Coordinates of C-alpha atoms in Angstrom, one line a residue:
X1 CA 13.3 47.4 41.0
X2 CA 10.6 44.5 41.0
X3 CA 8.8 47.0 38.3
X4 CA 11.9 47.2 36.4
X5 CA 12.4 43.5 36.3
X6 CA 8.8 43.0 35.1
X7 CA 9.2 44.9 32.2
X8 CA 12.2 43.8 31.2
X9 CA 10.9 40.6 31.6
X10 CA 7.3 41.4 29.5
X11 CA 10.2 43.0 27.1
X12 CA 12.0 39.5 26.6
X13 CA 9.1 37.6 26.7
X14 CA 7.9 39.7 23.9
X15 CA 11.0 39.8 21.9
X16 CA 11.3 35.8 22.2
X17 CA 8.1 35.0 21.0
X18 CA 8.5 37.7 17.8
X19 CA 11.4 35.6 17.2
X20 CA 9.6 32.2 17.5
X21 CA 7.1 33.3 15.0
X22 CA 9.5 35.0 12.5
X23 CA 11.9 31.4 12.9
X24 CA 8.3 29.4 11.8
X25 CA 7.5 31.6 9.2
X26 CA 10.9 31.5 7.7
X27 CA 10.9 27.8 7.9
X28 CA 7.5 27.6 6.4
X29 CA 8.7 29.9 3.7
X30 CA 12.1 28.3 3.1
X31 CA 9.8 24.4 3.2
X32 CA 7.8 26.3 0.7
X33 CA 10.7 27.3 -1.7
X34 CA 12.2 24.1 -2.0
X35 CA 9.1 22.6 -2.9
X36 CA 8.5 25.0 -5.6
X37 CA 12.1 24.8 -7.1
X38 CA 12.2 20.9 -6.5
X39 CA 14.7 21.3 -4.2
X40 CA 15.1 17.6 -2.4
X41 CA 14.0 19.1 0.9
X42 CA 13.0 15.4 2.3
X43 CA 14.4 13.2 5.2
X44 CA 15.7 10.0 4.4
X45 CA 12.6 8.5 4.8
X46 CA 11.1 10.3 1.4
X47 CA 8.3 12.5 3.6
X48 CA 8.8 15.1 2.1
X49 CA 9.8 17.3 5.3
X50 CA 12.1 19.8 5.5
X51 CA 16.1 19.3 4.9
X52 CA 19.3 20.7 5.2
X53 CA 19.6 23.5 2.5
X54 CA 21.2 22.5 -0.5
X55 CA 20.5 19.0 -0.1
X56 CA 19.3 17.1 -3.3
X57 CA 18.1 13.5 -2.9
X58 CA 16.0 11.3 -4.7
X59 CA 14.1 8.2 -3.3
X60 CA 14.2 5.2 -5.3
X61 CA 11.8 2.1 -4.7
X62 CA 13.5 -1.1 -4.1
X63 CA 11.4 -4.5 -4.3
X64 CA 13.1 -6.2 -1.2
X65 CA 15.5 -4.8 1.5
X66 CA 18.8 -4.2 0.0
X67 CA 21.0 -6.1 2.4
X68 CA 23.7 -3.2 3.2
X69 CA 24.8 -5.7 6.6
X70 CA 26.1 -8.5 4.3
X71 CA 27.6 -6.2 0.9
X72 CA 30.3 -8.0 1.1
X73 CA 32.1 -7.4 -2.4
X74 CA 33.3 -10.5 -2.8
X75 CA 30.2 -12.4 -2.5
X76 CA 26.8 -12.3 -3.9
X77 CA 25.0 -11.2 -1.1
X78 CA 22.8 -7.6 -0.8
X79 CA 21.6 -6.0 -3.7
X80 CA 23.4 -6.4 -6.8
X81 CA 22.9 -3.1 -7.7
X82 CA 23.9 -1.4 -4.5
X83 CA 27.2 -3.5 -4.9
X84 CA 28.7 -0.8 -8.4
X85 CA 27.6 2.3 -6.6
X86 CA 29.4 1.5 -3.6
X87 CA 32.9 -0.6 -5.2
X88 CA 34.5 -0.4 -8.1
X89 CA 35.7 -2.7 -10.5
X90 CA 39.5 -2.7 -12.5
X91 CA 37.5 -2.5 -15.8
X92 CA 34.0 -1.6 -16.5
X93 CA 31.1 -2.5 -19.0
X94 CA 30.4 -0.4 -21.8
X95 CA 28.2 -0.8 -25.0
X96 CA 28.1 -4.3 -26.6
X97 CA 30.0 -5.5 -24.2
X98 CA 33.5 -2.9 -24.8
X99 CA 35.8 -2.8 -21.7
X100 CA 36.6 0.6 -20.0
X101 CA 39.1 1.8 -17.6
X102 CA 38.1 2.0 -14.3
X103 CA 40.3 1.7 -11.8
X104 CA 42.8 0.1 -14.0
X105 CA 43.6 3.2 -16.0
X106 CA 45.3 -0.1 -19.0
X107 CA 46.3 -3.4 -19.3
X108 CA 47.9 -5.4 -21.5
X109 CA 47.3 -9.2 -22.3
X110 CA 50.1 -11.8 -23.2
X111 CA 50.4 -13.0 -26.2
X112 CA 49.1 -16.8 -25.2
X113 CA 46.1 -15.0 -22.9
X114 CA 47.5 -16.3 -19.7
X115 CA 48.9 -12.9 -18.1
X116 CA 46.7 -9.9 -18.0
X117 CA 49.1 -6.8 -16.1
X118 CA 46.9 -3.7 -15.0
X119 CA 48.0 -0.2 -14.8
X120 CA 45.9 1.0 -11.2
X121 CA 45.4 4.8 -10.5
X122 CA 46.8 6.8 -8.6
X123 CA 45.7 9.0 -6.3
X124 CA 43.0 7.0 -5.2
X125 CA 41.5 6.5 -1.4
X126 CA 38.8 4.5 -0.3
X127 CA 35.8 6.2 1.2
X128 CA 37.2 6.1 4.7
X129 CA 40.6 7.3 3.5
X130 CA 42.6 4.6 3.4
X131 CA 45.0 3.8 0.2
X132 CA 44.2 2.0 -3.1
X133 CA 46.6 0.4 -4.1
X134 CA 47.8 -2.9 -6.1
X135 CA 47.7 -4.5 -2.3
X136 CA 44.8 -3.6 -1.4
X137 CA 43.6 -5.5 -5.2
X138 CA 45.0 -8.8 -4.3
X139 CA 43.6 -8.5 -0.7
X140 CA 40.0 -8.0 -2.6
X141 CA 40.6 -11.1 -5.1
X142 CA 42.4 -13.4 -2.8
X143 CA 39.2 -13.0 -0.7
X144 CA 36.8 -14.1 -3.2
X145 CA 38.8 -16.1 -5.4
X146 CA 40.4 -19.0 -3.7
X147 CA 36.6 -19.2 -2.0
X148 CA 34.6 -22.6 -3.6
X149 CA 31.4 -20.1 -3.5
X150 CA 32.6 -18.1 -6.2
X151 CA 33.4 -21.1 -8.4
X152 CA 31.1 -20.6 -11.2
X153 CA 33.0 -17.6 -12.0
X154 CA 35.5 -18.5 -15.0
X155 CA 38.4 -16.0 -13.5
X156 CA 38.2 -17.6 -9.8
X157 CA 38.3 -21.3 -11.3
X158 CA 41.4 -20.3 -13.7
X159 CA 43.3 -17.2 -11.8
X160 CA 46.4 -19.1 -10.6
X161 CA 48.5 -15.9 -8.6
X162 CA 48.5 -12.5 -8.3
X163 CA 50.9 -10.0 -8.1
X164 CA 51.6 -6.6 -7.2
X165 CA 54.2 -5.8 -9.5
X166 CA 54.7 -2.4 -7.9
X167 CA 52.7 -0.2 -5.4
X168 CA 50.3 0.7 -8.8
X169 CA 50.9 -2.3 -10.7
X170 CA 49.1 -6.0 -10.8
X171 CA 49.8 -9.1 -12.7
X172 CA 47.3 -12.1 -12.5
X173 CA 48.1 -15.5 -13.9
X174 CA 45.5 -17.7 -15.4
X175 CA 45.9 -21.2 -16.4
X176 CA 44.5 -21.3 -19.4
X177 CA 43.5 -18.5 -22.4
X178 CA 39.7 -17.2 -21.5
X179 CA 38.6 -14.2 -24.1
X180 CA 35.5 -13.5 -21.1
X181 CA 37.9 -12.3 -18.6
X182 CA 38.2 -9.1 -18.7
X183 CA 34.4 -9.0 -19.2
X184 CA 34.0 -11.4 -16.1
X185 CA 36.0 -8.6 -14.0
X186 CA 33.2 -6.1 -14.7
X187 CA 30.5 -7.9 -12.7
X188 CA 29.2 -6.6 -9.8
X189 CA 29.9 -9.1 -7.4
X190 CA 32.5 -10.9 -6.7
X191 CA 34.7 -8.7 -8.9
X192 CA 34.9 -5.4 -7.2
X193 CA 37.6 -3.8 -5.0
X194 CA 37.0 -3.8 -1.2
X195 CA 39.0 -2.2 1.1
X196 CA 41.5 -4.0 3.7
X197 CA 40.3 -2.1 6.7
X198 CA 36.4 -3.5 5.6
X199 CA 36.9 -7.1 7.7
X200 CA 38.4 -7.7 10.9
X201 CA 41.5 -8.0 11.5
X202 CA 41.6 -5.6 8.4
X203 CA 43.7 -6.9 5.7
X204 CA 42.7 -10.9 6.9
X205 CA 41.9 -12.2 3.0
X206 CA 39.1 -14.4 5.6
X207 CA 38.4 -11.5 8.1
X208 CA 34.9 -11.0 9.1
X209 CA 33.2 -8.4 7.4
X210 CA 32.3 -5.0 9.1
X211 CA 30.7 -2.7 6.9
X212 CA 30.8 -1.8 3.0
X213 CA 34.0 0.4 2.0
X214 CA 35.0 1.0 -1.6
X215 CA 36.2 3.5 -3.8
X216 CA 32.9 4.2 -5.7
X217 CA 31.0 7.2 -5.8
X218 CA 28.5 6.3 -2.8
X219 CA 28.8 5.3 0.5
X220 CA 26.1 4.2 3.2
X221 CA 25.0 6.8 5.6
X222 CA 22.2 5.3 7.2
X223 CA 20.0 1.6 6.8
X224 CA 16.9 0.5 8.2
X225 CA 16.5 -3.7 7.6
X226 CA 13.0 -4.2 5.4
X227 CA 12.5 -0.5 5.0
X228 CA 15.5 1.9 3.5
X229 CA 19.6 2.2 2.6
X230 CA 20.5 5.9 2.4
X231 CA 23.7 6.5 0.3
X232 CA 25.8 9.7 0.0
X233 CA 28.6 10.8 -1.9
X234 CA 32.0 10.0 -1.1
X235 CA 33.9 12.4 -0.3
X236 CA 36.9 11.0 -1.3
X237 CA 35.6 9.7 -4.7
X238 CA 38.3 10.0 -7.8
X239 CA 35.9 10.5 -10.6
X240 CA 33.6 13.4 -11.2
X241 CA 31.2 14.0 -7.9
X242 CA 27.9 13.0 -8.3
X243 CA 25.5 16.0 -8.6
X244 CA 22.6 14.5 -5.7
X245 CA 24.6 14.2 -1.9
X246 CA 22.0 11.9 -1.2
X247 CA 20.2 8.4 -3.1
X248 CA 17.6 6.9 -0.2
X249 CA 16.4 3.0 -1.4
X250 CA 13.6 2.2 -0.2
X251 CA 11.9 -0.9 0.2
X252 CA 8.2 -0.7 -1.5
X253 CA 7.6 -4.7 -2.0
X254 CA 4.4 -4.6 -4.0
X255 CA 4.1 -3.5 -7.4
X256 CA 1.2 -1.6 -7.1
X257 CA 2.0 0.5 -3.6
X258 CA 5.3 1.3 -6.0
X259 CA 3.2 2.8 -8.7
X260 CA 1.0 4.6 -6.1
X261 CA 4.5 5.7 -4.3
X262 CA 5.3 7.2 -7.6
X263 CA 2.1 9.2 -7.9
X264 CA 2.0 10.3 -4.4
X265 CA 5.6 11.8 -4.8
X266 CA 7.3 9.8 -2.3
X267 CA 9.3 8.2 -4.6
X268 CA 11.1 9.6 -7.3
X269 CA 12.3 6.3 -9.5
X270 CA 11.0 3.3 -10.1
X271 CA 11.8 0.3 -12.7
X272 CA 14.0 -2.7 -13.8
X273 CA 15.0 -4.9 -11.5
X274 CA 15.5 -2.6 -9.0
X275 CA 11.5 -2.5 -8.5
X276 CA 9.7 -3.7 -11.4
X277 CA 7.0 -1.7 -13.1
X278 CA 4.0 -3.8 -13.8
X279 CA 3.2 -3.5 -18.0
X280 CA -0.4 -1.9 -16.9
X281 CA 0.9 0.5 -14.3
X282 CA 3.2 1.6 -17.3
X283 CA 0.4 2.2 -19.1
X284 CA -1.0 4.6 -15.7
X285 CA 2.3 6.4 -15.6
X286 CA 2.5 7.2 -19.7
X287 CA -0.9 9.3 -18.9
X288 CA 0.7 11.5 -16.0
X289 CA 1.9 14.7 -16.2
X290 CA 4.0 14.2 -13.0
X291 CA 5.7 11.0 -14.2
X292 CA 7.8 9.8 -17.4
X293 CA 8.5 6.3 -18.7
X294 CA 12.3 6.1 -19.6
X295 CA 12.6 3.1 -21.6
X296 CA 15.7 1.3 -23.7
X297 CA 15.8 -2.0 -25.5
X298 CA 17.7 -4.6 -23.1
X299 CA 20.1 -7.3 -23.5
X300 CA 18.0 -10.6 -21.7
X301 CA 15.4 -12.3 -23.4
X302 CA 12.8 -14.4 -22.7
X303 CA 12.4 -17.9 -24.2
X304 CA 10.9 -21.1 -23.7
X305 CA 13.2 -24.3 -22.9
X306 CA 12.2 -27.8 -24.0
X307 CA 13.0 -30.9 -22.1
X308 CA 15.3 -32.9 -24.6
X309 CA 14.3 -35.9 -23.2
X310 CA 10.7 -35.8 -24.2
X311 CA 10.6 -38.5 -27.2
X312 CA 8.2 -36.1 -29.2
X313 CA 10.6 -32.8 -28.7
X314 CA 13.4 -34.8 -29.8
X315 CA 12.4 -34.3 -33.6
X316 CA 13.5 -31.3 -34.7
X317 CA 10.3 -30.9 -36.9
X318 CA 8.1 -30.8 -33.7
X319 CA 10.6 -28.0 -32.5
X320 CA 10.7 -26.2 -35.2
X321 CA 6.6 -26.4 -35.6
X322 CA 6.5 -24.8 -32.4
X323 CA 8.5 -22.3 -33.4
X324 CA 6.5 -21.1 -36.3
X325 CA 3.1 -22.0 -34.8
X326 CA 3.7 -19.0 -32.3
X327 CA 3.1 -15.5 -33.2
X328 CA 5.5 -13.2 -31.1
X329 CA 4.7 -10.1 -32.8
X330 CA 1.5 -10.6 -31.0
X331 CA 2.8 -10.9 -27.6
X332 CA 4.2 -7.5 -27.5
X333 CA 1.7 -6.0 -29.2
X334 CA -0.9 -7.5 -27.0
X335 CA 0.4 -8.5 -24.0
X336 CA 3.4 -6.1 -23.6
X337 CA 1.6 -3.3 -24.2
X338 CA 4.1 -2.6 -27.4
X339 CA 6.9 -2.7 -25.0
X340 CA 9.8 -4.6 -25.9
X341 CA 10.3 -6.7 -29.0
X342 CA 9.5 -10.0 -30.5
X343 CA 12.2 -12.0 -30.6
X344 CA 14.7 -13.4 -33.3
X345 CA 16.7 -15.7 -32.0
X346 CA 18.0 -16.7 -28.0
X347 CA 19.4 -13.3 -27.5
X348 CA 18.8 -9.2 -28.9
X349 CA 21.2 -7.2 -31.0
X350 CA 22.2 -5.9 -27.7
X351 CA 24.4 -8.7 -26.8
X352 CA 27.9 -9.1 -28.1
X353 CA 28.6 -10.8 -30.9
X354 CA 24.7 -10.9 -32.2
X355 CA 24.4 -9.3 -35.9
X356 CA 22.0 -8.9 -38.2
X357 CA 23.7 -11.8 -40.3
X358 CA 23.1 -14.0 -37.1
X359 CA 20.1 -13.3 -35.1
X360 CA 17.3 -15.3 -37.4
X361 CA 14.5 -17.2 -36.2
X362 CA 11.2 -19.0 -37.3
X363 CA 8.7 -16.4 -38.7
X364 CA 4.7 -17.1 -37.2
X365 CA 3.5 -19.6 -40.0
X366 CA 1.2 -22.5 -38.8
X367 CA 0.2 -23.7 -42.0
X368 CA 3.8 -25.0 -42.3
X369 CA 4.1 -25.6 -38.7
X370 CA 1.1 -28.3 -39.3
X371 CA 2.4 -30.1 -42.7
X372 CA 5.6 -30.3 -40.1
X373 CA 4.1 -32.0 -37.8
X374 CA 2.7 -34.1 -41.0
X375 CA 5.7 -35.0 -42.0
X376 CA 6.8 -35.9 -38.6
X377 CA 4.2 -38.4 -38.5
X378 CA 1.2 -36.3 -36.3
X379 CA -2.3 -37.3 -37.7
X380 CA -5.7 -36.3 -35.7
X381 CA -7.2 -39.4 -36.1
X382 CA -9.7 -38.8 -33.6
X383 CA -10.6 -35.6 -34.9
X384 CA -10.4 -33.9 -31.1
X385 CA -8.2 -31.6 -32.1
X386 CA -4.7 -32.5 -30.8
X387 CA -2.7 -35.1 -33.0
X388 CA -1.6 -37.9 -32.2
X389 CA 1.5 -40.6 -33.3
X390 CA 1.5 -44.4 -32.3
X391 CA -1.8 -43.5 -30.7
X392 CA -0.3 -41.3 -27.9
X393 CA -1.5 -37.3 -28.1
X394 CA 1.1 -34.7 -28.1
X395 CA 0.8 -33.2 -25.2
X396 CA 3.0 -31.0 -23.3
X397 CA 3.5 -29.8 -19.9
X398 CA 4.5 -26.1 -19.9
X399 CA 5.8 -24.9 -16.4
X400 CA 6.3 -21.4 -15.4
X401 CA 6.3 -19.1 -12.4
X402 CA 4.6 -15.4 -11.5
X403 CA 6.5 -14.6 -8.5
X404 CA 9.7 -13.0 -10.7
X405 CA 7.5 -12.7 -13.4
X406 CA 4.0 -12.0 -13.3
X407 CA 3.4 -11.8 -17.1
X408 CA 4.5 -15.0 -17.9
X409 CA 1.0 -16.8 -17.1
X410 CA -0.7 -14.2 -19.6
X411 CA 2.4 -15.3 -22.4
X412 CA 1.8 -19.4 -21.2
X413 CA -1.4 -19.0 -21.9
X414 CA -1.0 -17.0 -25.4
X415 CA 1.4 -19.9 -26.3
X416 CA -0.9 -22.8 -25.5
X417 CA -3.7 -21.3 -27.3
X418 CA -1.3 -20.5 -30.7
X419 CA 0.0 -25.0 -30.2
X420 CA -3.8 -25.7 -30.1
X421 CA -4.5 -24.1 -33.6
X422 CA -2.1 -26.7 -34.9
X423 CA -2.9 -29.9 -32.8
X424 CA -0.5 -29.8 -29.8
X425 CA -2.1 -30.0 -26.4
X426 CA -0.5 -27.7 -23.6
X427 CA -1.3 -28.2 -19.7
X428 CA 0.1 -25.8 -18.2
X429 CA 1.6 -25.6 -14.2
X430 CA 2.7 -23.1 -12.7
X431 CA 4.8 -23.1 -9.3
X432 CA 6.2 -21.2 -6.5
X433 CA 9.5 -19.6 -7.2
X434 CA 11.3 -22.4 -5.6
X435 CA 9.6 -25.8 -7.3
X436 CA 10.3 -23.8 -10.3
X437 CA 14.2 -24.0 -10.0
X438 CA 14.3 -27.1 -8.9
X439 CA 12.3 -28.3 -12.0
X440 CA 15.1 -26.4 -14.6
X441 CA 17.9 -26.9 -12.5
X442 CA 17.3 -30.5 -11.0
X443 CA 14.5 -33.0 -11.6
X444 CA 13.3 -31.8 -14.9
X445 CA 9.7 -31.8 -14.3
X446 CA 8.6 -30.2 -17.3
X447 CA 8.3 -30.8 -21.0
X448 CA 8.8 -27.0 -21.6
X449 CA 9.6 -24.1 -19.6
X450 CA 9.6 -20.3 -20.1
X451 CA 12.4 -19.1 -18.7
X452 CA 14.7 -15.4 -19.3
X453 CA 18.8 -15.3 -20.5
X454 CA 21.0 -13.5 -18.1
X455 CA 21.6 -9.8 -18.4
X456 CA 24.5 -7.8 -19.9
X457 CA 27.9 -8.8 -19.1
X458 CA 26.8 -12.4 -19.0
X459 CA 26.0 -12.6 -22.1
X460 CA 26.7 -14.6 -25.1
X461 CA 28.9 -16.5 -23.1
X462 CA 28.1 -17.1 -19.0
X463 CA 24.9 -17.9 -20.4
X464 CA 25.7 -20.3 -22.9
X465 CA 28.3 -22.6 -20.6
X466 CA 25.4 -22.5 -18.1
X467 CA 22.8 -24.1 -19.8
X468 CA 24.1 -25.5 -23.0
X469 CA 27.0 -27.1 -22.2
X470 CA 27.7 -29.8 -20.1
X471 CA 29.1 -29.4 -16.1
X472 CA 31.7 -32.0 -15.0
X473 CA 28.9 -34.4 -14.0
X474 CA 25.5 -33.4 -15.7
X475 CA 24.3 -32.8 -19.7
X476 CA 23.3 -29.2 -20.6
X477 CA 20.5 -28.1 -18.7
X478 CA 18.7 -26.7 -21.7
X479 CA 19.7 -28.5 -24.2
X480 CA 22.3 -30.9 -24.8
X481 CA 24.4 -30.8 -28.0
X482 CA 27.8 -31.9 -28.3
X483 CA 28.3 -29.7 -31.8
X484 CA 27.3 -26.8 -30.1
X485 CA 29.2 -27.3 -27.4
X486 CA 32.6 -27.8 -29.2
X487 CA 31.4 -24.4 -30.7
X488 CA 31.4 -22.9 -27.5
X489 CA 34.3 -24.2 -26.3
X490 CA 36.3 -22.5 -29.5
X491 CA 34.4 -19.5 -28.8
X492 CA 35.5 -18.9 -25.8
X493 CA 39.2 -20.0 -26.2
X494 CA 39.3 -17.4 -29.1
X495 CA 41.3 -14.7 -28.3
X496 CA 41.7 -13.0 -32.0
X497 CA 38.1 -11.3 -32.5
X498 CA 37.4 -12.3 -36.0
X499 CA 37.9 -16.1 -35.1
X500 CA 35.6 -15.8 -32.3
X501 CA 33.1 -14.2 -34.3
X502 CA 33.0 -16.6 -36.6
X503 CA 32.3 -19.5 -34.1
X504 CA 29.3 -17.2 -32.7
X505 CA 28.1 -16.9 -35.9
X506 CA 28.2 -21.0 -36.5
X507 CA 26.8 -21.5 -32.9
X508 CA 23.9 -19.4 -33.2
X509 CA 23.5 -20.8 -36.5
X510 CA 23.3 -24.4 -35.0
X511 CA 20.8 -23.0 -32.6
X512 CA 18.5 -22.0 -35.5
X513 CA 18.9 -25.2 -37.7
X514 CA 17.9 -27.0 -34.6
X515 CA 15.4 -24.9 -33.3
X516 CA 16.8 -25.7 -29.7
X517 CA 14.6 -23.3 -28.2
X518 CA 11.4 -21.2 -28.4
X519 CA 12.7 -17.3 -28.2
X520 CA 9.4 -15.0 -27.0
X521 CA 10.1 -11.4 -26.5
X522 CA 12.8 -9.2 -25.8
X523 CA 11.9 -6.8 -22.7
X524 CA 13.2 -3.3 -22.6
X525 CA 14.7 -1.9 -19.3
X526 CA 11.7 0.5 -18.2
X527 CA 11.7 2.8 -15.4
X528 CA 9.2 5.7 -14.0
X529 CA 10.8 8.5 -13.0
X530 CA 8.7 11.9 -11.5
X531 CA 9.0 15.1 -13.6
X532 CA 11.3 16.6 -11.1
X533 CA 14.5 14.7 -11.7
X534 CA 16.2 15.8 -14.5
X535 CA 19.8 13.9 -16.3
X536 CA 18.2 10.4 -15.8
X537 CA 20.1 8.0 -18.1
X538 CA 19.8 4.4 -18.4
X539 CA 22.8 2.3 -17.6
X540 CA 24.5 -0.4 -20.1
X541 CA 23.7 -2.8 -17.3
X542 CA 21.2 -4.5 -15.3
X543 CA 23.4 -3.8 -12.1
X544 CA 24.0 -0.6 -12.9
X545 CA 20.6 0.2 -14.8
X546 CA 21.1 3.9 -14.2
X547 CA 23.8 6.4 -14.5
X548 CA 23.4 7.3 -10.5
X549 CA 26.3 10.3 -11.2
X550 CA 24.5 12.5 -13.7
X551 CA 21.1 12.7 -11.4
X552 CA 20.0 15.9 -10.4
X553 CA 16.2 17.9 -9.5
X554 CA 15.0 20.9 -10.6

C-alpha cells in the first residue's frame, strides 16, 4: 500500500509539473502572439504584460492627472477632454461650427429665438442603467445653470425655465434671442447630461457628487491620482460601440519623457492639448518607422495683444507698422518647423464665419512699416537705432510665458528682432503662468502680449465678447472699441445667417482697418501616434481632438 501511494504520488507529481510547464509555455506563446499581431495585450498601467484575450487598449499620455474624482459635468473641473467621452451633449460640434444631433435627435427654434424645443432619444440608458430622459436633462441643467460659476456661459446667464414637455421632450426659455446657443450647448463642460443617480441624494439639482455617469461611449474603470484614468466601453452606450474595450490616460508630465514613452512603446498617442508634442520631438517622431505624425490645420491662433493705453500704440500707424514689420511666413518656416500657418487675420479659415473675402492682414513689408512710423512722427535722431518722438524712444514691453507654451520665447524673440530693423525697441519679460494672467486679465502690466484665441466651438464669438467687448464694469481686455463692439453685439443677436455674416464680415473688417492686433501663426492640431493603431482620426475639437470610437490595433 505505502508503495502504491508513492507512485501514485511520483505519478501526480509528475503529471502536475508537465502541466505547469505546458500552462508557461502556452502563456509565453499566447504573450508572444499578441505582440506579433498588436493585440493590446497590456495592463492598465501600459507594461506591456499580458491581458485578457481579446482585449484591445491603447495608452494615451496625458500632461497632468485628469481629475476623474471631481468630473462633475456641470462644472469645469477634470480634464476637459475626459468630460465628451464620458457625457453627452443634446447637440454636438461638427465642421465650421454645424450642429449635429446628439442626444437630441431635432429641435426647433421660435421664430423670435427665445424657445428652443428638443426632440431626446429614446431608448437611451446611462452607463449604470438608469433612464435618459427629458427629467433627467433638466436635473443636469438646473444643476449647472442657476450656479453663479457657470456665469460666463451665455445659455446659463439667459436660460429662464425648462421644461419637460413630455417624458422625450424639452423646452428651454431664454430671455433674449442668442444665435451661439445651440453652439454653446456643445461644450464640454458645463453643457453635458449627467445622470440623477451621479450626486447624493440622487436627483438633488445640489447633491454632492459621487462618481462620473453619462450616456457617452466610455465609462471609468479604474484611476490612480497623478498617474492613470482607465476608461472602458459602456455597455449600455446608444451609438455604435467603440472598436478598443479599453483607453488607459496616463499621466506623463514632461514633454520629453512623453516622446521617449512614445518610442519605448508604452504609449500609443500622444499630442494636442491632451499632452503636447514639443515642435523638435515632432521632428524625432517624423524619422521613426514606429511612430506617425497625424496633423490638421486648427481653429486657435496665436496673436500678439497691445495695451491700448500705451500713448504710442494708440496710433494706428504704429499698429499697423508692427504689423507689416513682422515676417510670419518666417515663423513657421523657421521656428515651427513648417508646422502650422502664418497668419491672416485674428482667427483661421477654420472658424465660422471666416472667408477668403474676410480673413486679410498686413503682408511683411518694413520699408512701409518705417515711412509709417515717419509719418507718425518717429525720427532717429540719435542715430542708436530706435526712434524716438517728443524725445521719448519707442520702446515696448513684450510679456509672455513658456509654461503653456514653450515656443513663445523663440517667437518673442523673432518679433523683437523683426521691430528692431525698423527702430522699435522690444524688452521683453517673461513670467510664471500665474503673473502672466494677472497682467492680461488685471493690472495690464505689459505694452504687448502674445497670447492664443480659444479653440473650436468658442470661436468667432465666446472669444470676441471676452476680450473685445466691454464686461459690466471693465473696457475690453484686448482692445477697446465701441464700433466693434456694436458689431458684435448685432452679430450675435442675428438669427437670419446672411445678416450675421455680414456683421462678421464688417467686424473683422474693423479689426484690419485698425490693426487691433498682431496675428502670428496658426498651429495645427498634431499628434504621434505608434504604427500599431490603426483608424486614428482627428476630432473637429480641441475637447474632443480625436474620434476615440473608430480606434482600433493591428
Amino acid at each position: 500500500m505505502k508503495q502504491n501511494r508513492a507512485s501514485r504520488n511520483k505519478r501526480f507529481f509528475a503529471v502536475k509539473t508537465v502541466l505547469i510547464i505546458l500552462s508557461i509555455l502556452l502563456v509565453f506563446v499566447t504573450g508572444c502572439s499578441a505582440g506579433d499581431k498588436g493585440g493590446a495585450s497590456r495592463t492598465a498601467d501600459g507594461t506591456g504584460s499580458a491581458g485578457a484575450p481579446g482585449d484591445k487598449q491603447v495608452v494615451v499620455a496625458v500632461a497632468s492627472d485628469p481629475g476623474i474624482d471631481q468630473l462633475d459635468a456641470g462644472t469645469y473641473k477634470g480634464s476637459i477632454q475626459v468630460h465628451p467621452m464620458i457625457y453627452d451633449s443634446l447637440v454636438e460640434y461638427g465642421e465650421k461650427g454645424e450642429i449635429l444631433p446628439s442626444l437630441a435627435e431635432s429641435w426647433t427654434i421660435s421664430p423670435d429665438g427665445k424657445e428652443y424645443t428638443f426632440k431626446l432619444r429614446k431608448d437611451v440608458k446611462f452607463s449604470d442603467g438608469t433612464e435618459f430622459n427629458a427629467a433627467a436633462v433638466k436635473f443636469s441643467f438646473e444643476r449647472w445653470y442657476k450656479d453663479p460659476a457657470n456665469s460666463s456661459i451665455n445659455v446659463a446667464k439667459a436660460l429662464q425655465e425648462i421644461t419637460p414637455v413630455d417624458t422625450h421632450t424639452v423646452k428651454m426659455t431664454f430671455s433674449q434671442p442668442f444665435y451661439p446657443f445651440l453652439t454653446e450647448l456643445t461644450y464640454a463642460r458645463p453643457v453635458r447630461i449627467l445622470s440623477p443617480s451621479a450626486v447624493e441624494p440622487a436627483g438633488d439639482v445640489k447633491g454632492k457628487f459621487v462618481k462620473p455617469i453619462g450616456t457617452g461611449a466610455w465609462k471609468v474603470e479604474s484611476y490612480t491620482k497623478d498617474q492613470q484614468a482607465v476608461l472602458v466601453r459602456n455597455p449600455n452606450y446608444w451609438g455604435k460601440a467603440p472598436l478598443l474595450n479599453k483607453i488607459v490616460l496616463k499621466v506623463v508630465n514632461d514633454p520629453q519623457s512623453r516622446l521617449l514613452a512614445l518610442q519605448n512603446g508604452s504609449v500609443d498617442i500622444s499630442g494636442g492639448q491632451m499632452g503636447k508634442i514639443a515642435p523638435e520631438s515632432i521632428q524625432v517622431a517624423q524619422k521613426s518607422d514606429s511612430l506617425t505624425v497625424q496633423s490638421a490645420p486648427g481653429t486657435n491662433s496665436h496673436f500678439v495683444v497691445f495695451n491700448g493705453s500705451n500713448p504710442y500704440l494708440q496710433d494706428v500707424n504704429v499698429r499697423k507698422a508692427i504689423n507689416l514689420a513682422v515676417n510670419k511666413k518666417s515663423i513657421v518656416d523657421k521656428l515651427m518647423g513648417g508646422m502650422g500657418k502664418e497668419a491672416q487675420g485674428l482667427f483661421p479659415a477654420t472658424v465660422p464665419y471666416v472667408t477668403a473675402d474676410n480673413i486679410r492682414w498686413y503682408g511683411y513689408e518694413p520699408e512701409q512699416a518705417k515711412q509709417l512710423l515717419k509719418e507718425a512722427g518717429f525720427a532717429d535722431t540719435n542715430s542708436d537705432g530706435i526712434v524716438e518722438k517728443n524725445g521719448k524712444p519707442l520702446e515696448l514691453n513684450f510679456v509672455l510665458q513658456q509654461t503653456e507654451f514653450p515656443e513663445w520665447k523663440s517667437i518673442a524673440e523673432f518679433v523683437q528682432s523683426q521691430l528692431k530693423e525698423i527702430g522699435i525697441g522690444v524688452n521683453l519679460k517673461v513670467l510664471e503662468a500665474n503673473a502672466y494672467y494677472d497682467a492680461l486679465w488685471k493690472n495690464k502690466q505689459y505694452d504687448m502680449l502674445i497670447y492664443r484665441t480659444y479653440a473650436d466651438s468658442q470661436n468667432p464669438h465666446f472669444f470676441l465678447l471676452s476680450l473685445f467687448h466691454r464686461s459690466a464694469n471693465a473696457p475690453a481686455v484686448a482692445w477697446s472699441d465701441p464700433q466693434l463692439e456694436a458689431l458684435i453685439d448685432e452679430a450675435m443677436g442675428a438669427m437670419d445667417a446672411k445678416t450675421r455674416q455680414d456683421k462678421y464680415d464688417a467686424l473683422f473688417g474693423r479689426m484690419f482697418e485698425q490693426a487691433m492686433v498682431l496675428p502670428v501663426y496658426y498651429p495645427d492640431e498634431i499628434f504621434v501616434v505608434n504604427s500599431r493603431v490603426k483608424g486614428f482620426k482627428l476630432g473637429q475639437t480641441a475637447y474632443l481632438p480625436v474620434v476615440w470610437n473608430e480606434l482600433d490595433v493591428k
